[in-house]
Coordinates of C-alpha atoms and ligand atoms in Angstrom, one line a residue:
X1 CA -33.6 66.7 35.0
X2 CA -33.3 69.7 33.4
X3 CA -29.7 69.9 33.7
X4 CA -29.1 66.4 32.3
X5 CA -31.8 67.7 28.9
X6 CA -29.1 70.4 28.3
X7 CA -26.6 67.9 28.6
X8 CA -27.7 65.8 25.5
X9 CA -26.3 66.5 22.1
X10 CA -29.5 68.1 19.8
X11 CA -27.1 68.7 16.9
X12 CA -26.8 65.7 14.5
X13 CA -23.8 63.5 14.9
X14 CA -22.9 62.1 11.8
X15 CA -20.7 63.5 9.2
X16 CA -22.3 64.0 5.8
X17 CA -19.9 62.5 4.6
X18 CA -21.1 58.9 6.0
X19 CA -25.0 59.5 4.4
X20 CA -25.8 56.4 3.2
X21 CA -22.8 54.0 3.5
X22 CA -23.4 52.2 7.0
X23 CA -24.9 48.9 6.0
X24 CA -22.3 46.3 5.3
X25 CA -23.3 43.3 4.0
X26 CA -20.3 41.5 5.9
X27 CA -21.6 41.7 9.4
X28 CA -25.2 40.6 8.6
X29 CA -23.6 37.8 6.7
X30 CA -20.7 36.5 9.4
X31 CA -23.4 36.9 12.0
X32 CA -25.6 34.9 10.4
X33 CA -23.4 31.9 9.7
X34 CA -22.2 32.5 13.8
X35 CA -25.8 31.2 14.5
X36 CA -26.8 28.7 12.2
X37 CA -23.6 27.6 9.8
X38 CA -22.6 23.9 10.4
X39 CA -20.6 24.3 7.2
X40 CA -18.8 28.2 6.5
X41 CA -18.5 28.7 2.7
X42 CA -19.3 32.5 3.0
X43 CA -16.3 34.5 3.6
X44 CA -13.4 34.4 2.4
X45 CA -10.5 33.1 4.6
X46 CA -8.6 29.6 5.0
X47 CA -10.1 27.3 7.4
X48 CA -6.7 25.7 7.2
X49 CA -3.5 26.9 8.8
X50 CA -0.5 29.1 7.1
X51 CA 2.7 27.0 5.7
X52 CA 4.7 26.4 8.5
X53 CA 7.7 28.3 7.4
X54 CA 5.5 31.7 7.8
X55 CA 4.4 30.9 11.4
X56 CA 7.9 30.1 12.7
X57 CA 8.9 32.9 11.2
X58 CA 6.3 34.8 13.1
X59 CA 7.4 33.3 16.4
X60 CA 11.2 33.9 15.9
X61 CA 10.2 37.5 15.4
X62 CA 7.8 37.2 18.4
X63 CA 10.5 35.3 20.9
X64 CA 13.7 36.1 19.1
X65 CA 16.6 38.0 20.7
X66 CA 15.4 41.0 19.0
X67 CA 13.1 42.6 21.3
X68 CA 12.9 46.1 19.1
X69 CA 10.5 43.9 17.1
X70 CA 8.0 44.5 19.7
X71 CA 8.3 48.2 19.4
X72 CA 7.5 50.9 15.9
X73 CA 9.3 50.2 12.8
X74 CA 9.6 52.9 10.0
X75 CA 6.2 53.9 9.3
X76 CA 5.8 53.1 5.5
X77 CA 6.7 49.5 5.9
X78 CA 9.1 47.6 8.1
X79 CA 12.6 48.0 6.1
X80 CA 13.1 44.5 5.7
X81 CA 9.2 44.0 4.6
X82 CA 9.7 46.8 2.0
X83 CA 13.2 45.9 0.7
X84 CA 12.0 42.1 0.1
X85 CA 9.0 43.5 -1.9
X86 CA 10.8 45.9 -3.9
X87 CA 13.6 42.7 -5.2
X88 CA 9.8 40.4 -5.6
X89 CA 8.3 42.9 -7.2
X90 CA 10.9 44.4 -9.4
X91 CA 11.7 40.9 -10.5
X92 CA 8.1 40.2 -11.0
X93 CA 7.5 44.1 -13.0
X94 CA 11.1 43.6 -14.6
X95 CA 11.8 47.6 -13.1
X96 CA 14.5 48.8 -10.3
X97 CA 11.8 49.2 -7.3
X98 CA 13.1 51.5 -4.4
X99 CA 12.2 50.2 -1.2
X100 CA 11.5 53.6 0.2
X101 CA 9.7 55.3 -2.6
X102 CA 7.9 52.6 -4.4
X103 CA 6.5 50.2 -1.9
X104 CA 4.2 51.1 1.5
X105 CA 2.7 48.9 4.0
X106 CA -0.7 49.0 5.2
X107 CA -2.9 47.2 7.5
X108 CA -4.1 44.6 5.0
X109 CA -5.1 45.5 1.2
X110 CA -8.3 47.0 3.0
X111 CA -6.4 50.0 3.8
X112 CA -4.4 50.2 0.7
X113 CA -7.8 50.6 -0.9
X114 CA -8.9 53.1 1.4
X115 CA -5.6 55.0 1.0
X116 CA -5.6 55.1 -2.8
X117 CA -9.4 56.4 -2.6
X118 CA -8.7 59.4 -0.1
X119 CA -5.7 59.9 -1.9
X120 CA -6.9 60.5 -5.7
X121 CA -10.6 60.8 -5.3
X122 CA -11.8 64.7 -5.0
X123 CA -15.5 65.5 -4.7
X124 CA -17.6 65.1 -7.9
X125 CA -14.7 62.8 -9.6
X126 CA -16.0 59.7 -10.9
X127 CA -14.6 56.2 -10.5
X128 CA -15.0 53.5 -12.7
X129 CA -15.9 50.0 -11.1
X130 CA -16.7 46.8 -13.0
X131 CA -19.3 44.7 -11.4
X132 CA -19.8 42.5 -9.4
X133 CA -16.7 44.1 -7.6
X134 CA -15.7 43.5 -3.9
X135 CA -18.4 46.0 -2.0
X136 CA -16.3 48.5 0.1
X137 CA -15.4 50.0 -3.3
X138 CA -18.1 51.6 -3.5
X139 CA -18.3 52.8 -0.1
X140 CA -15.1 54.3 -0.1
X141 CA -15.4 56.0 -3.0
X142 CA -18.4 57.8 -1.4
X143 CA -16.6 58.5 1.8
X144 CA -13.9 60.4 -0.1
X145 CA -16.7 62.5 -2.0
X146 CA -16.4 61.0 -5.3
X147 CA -19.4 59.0 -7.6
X148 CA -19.2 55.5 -8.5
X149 CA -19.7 54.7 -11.9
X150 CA -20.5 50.9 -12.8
X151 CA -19.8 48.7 -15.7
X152 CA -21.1 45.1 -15.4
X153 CA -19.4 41.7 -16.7
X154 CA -22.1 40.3 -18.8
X155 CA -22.2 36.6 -18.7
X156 CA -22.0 35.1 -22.0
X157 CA -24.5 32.1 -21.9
X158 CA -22.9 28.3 -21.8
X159 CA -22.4 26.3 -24.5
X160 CA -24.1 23.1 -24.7
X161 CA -23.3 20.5 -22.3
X162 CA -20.2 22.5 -21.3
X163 CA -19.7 24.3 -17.7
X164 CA -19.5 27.7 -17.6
X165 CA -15.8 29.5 -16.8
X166 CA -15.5 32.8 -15.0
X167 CA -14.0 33.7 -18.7
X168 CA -17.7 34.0 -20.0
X169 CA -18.3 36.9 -17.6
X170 CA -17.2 39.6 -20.2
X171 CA -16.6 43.4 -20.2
X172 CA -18.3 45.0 -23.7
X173 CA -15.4 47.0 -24.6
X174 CA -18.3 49.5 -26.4
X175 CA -20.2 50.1 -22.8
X176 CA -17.1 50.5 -20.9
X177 CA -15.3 53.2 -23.3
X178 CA -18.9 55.1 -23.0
X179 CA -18.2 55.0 -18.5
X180 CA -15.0 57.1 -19.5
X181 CA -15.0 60.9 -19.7
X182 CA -13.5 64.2 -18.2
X183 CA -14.8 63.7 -15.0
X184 CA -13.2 60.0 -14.2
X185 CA -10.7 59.8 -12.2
X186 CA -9.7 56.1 -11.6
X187 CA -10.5 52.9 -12.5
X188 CA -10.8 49.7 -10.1
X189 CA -9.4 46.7 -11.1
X190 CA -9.5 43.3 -9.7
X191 CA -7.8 40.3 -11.2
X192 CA -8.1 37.7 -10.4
X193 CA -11.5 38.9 -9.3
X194 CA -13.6 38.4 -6.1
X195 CA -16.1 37.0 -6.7
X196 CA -16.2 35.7 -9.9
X197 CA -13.1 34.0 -9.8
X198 CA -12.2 35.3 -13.3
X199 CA -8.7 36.1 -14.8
X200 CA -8.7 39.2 -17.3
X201 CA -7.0 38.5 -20.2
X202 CA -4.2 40.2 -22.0
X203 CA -6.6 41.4 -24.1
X204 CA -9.2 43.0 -21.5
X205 CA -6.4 44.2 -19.6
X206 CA -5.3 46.1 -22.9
X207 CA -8.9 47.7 -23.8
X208 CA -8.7 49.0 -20.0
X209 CA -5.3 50.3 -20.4
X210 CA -6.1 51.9 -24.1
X211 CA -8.6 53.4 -22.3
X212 CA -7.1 54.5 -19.4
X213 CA -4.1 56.5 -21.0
X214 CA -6.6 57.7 -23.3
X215 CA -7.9 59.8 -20.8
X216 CA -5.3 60.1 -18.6
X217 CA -6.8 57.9 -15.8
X218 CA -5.7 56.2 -13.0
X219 CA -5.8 52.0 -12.2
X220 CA -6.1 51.2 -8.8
X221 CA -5.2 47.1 -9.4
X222 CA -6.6 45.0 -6.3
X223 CA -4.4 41.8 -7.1
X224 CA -4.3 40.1 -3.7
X225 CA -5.4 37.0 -5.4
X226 CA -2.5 37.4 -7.4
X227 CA -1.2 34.0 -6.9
X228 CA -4.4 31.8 -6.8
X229 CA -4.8 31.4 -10.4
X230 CA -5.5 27.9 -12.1
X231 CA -5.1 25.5 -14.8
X232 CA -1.9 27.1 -16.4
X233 CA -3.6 30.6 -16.7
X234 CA -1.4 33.6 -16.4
X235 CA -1.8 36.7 -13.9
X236 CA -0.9 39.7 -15.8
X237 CA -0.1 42.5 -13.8
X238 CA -1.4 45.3 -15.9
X239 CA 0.7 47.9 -14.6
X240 CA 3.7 46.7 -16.6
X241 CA 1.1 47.0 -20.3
X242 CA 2.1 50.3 -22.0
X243 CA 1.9 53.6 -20.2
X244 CA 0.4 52.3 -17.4
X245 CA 3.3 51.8 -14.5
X246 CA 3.2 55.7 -13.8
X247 CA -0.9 55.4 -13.0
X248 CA -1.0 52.1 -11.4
X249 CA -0.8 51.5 -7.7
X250 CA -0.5 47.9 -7.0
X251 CA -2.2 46.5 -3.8
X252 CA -1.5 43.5 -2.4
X253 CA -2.2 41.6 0.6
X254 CA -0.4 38.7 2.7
X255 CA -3.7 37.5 3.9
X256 CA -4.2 36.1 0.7
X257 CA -0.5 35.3 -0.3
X258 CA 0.3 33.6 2.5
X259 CA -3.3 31.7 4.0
X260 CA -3.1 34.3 7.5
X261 CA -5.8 36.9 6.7
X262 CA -6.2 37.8 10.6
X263 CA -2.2 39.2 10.4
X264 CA -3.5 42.5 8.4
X265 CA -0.3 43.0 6.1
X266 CA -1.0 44.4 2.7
X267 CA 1.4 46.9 0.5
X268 CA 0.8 49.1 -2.3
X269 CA 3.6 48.9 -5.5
X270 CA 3.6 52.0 -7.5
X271 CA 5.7 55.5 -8.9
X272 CA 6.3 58.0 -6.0
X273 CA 4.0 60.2 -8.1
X274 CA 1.5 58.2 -6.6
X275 CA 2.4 56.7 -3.7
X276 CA 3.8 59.8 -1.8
X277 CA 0.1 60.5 -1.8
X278 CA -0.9 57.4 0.0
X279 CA 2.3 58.0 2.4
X280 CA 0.1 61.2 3.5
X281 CA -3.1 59.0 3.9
X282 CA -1.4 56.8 6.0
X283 CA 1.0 59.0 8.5
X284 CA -2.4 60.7 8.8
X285 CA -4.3 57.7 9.7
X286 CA -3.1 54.1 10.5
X287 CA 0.8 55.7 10.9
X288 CA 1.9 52.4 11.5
X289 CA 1.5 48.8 11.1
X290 CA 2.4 45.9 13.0
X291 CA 6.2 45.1 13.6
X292 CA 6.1 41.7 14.4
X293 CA 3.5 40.2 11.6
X294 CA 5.5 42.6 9.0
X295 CA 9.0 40.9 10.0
X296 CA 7.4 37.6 9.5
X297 CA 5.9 38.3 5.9
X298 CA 9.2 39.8 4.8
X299 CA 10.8 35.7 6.0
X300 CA 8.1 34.8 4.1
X301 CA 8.7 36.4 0.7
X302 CA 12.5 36.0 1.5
X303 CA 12.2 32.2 1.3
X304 CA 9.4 32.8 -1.8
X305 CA 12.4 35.0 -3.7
X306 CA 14.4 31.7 -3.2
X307 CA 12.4 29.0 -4.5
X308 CA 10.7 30.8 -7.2
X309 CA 9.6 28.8 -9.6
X310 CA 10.5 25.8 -7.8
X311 CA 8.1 23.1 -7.3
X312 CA 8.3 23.6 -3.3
X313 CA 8.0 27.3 -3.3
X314 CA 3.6 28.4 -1.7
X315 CA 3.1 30.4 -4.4
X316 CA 3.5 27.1 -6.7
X317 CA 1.8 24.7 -3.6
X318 CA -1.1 26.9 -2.6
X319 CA -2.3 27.3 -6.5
X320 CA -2.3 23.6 -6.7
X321 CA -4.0 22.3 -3.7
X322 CA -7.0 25.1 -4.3
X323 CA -7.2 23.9 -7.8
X324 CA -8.2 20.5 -6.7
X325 CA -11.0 21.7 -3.5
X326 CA -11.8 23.9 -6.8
X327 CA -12.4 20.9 -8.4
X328 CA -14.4 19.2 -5.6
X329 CA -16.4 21.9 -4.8
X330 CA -17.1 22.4 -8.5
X331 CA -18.1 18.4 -8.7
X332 CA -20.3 18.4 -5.8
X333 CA -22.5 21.8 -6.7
X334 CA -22.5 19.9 -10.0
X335 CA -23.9 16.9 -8.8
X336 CA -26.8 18.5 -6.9
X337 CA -27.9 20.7 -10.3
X338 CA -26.6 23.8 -8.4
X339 CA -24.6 25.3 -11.9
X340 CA -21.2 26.2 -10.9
X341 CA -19.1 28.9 -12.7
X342 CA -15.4 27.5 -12.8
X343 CA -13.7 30.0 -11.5
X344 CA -9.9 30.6 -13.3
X345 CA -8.6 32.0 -10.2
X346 CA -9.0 33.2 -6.6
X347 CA -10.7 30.6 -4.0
X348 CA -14.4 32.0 -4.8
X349 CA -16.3 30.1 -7.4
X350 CA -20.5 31.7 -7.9
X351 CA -23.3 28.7 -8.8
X352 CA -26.5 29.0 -10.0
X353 CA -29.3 28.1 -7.6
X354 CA -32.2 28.7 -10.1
X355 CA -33.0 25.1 -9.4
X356 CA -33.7 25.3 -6.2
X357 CA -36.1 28.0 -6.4
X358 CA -39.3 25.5 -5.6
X359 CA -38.0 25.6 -2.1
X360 CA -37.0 28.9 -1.5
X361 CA -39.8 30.7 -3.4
X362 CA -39.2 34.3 -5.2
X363 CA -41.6 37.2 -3.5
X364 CA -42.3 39.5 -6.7
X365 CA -41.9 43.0 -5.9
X366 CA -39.9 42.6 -2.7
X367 CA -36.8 45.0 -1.8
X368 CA -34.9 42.4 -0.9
X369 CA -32.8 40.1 -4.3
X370 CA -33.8 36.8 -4.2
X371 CA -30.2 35.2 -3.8
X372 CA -30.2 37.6 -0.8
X373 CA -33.3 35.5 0.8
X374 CA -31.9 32.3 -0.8
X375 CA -29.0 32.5 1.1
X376 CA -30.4 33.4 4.4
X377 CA -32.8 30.4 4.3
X378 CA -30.3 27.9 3.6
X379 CA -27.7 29.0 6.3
X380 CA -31.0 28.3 8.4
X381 CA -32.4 25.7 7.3
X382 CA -29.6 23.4 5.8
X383 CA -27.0 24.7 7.9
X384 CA -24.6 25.9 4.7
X385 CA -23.4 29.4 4.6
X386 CA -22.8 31.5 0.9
X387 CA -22.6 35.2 0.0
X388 CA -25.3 36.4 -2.7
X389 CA -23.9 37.6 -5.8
X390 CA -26.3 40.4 -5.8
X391 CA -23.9 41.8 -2.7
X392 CA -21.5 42.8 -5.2
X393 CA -23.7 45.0 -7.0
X394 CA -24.7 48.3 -7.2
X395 CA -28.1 49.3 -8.3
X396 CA -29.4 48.4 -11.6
X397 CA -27.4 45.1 -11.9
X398 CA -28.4 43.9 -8.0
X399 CA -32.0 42.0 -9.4
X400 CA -30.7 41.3 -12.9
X401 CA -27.8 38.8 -11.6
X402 CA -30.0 38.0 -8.7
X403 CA -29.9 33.5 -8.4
X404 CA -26.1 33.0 -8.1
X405 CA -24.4 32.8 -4.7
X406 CA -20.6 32.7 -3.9
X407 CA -18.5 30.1 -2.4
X408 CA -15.4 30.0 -0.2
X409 CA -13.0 27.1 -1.1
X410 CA -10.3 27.2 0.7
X411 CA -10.8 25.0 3.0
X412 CA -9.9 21.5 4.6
X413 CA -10.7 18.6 3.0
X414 CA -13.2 17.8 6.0
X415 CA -14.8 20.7 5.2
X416 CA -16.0 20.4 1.5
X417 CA -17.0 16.9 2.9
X418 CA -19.6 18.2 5.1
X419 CA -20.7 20.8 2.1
X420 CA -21.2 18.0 0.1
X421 CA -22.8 15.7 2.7
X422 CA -25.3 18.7 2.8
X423 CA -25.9 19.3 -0.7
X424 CA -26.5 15.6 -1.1
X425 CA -28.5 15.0 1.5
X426 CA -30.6 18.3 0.2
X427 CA -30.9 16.7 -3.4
X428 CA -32.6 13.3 -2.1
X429 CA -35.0 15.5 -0.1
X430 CA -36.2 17.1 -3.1
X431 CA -36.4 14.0 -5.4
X432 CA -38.4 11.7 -2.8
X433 CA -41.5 13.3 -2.3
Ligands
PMP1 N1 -9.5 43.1 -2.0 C1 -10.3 42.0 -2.3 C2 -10.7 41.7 -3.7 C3 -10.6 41.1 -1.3 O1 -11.3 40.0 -1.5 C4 -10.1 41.4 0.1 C5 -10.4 40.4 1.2 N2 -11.6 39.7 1.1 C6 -9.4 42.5 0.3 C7 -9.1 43.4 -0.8 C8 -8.9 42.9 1.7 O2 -7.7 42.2 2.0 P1 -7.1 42.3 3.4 O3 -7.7 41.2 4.2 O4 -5.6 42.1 3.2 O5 -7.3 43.6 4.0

């Protein structure tokens, strides 16, 4: 017994560095609509499957004659993967990209985040995040010793009659020059943005940029919904605004681009100034990334560099066939009185459930934001799973935008039935007593 007492670890465990960043809203959430969901709106994936073309391509690579696909490629990207990205990219920035210097693969845009963080971020820098932003920001931030500093979208209110866009959610250029000083280090970015669904302007992107040269800051730009943008609206990359393409690192991610978020493939685009920074990151962490699902992207963006433009190329298809569940999804919530926000872009849209608040009643004083609880009780009780807004938030904000939860539409057709079936059914409940 005694021997087995000495045995057991008395000093702590845990790096300091991980104080305070081990809850994650994802698992309680994908847990939860495991047990009770009948209909999955919470997280954000495709319930439908990847264009054909990208899935053949991934089984040539997997059964093709070339068996050294089953073994390490280089380990900043597959050469094919980051010479296809480098012509996409360059065509897309209007720059000469080299394949080896200005593009890196990582295992999804997760770890491109997580890169760029322990990359750039010292301890005691700040970092500039607008809210609600997608929550391992914050976290990683932390993790690589630096202080998040928020500045919230403010929601303008609607006008009459109208529905609200994901346009009204608006920086205030005054409050976010004041977030800036010697001490920040970066800025996160992300347009189209999860989980509003809104599409900074030129404008916005050019206050940001003003400021960021200004005081010679850095733009991480999460654009992995780069492609999912609607109704004519354009995605501006904002590293190719005025002095920003030497402090931008693009991330990107093929989940998104190409409907297969279980593959993993992201990249970062950027100057070698930054990204030999993220090379050290990687060849000290991840190293490498999968050959096989790599090969396949790179077939993938191959065939995208042909039919650009062209009515039959996915980034042309996908756009158009979200913009119409958009659409449904947006009718149905509307139909129920649950106030949906049309989102301009990415395949979130946020509604506001204030009306339903006589069945899932508000506990004053309790730790917990209402959308939190709101969301909880209706993947139990109605069998329809969302993620509260107040997830994305940090803080202050979390109880101010506290009666808005986010939807997942990208998916089947069968699907957004079922949600509406649900809603409906959920409306007539509360009209006959
Ligand atoms: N950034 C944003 C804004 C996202 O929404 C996501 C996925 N939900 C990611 C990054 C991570 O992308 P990946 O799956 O490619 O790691």
């Amino acid at each position: 017994l005694s021997l087995s007492l000495q045995a057991k670890m008395s000093r702590p465990v845990q790096a300091q560095r991980l104080e305070g960043i081990d809850k994650n809203i994802w698992v309680e959430f994908v847990k939860l609509a495991a047990t009770y969901s009948m209909v999955n709106l919470g997280q954000g994936f495709p319930d439908f499957p990847p264009p054909d073309f990208l899935r053949e391509a991934f089984m040539r690579a997997l059964s093709g004659e070339n068996h050294m696909l089953h073994q390490y490629t280089r380990a900043f990207g597959h050469p094919p993967l980051v010479k296809i990205l480098a012509q996409f990219f360059g065509k897309l920035l209007g720059r000469d990209l080299d394949p080896m210097t200005n593009v890196m693969v990582t295992v999804g845009a997760y770890q491109a985040l997580f890169c760029c963080f322990q990359a750039f971020v010292e301890e005691g820098d700040e970092v500039i995040i607008i809210e609600p932003f997608f929550d391992c920001y914050e976290q990683m931030v932390k993790m690589a010793g630096g202080t998040p500093v928020f500045v919230p979208l403010r929601l303008k209110a609607p006008k009459d009659g109208k529905l609200t866009s994901s346009a009204d959610w608006q920086l205030d250029p005054t409050e976010l020059a004041s977030k800036f000083s010697e001490r920040t280090k970066a800025i996160v970015l992300n347009s189209p943005n999860n989980p509003l669904g809104k599409v900074f302007s030129r404008g916005e992107l050019e206050l940001i940029a003003d400021l960021c040269v200004k005081h010679d800051v850095l733009c991480i730009s999460d654009e992995v919904y780069e492609w999912l943008v609607y109704d004519g609206k354009e995605h501006i990359r904002i590293a190719s605004l005025r002095g920003m393409w030497d402090r931008t690192v693009i991330i990107g991610s093929a989940g998104k681009t190409f409907s297969a978020t279980g593959w993993k493939v992201g990249w970062t685009v950027g100057p070698n100034r930054l990204l030999q920074h993220l090379r050290t990151v990687h060849q000290n962490s991840v190293y490498h990334c999968a050959t096989v699902a790599q090969e396949a992207v790179a077939q993938g963006f191959q065939r995208e560099l042909e039919l650009y433009g062209k009515p039959d190329s996915y980034f042309i298809q996908l756009p158009k066939e979200l913009q119409q569940k958009r659409d449904w999804l947006v009718q149905s919530l509307d139909a129920v009185g649950m106030k949906p926000i049309v989102p301009e872009g990415t395949y979130f849209l946020v509604a506001d459930i204030s009306e339903f608040k006589s069945d899932v009643p508000d506990v004053p004083d309790s730790d917990e934001p209402y959308d939190s609880r709101f969301a909880k009780w209706m993947v139990k009780n109605k069998g329809l799973a969302a993620i509260p807004l107040s997830a994305f938030y940090c803080g202050a904000h979390k109880n101010k935008y506290n009666h808005f939860i986010r939807f997942c539409f990208a998916k089947e057709e069968a699907t957004l039935k079922a949600a509406n079936d649900i809603l409906q059914k959920w409306k007539q409940e509360k009209t006959s007593p």
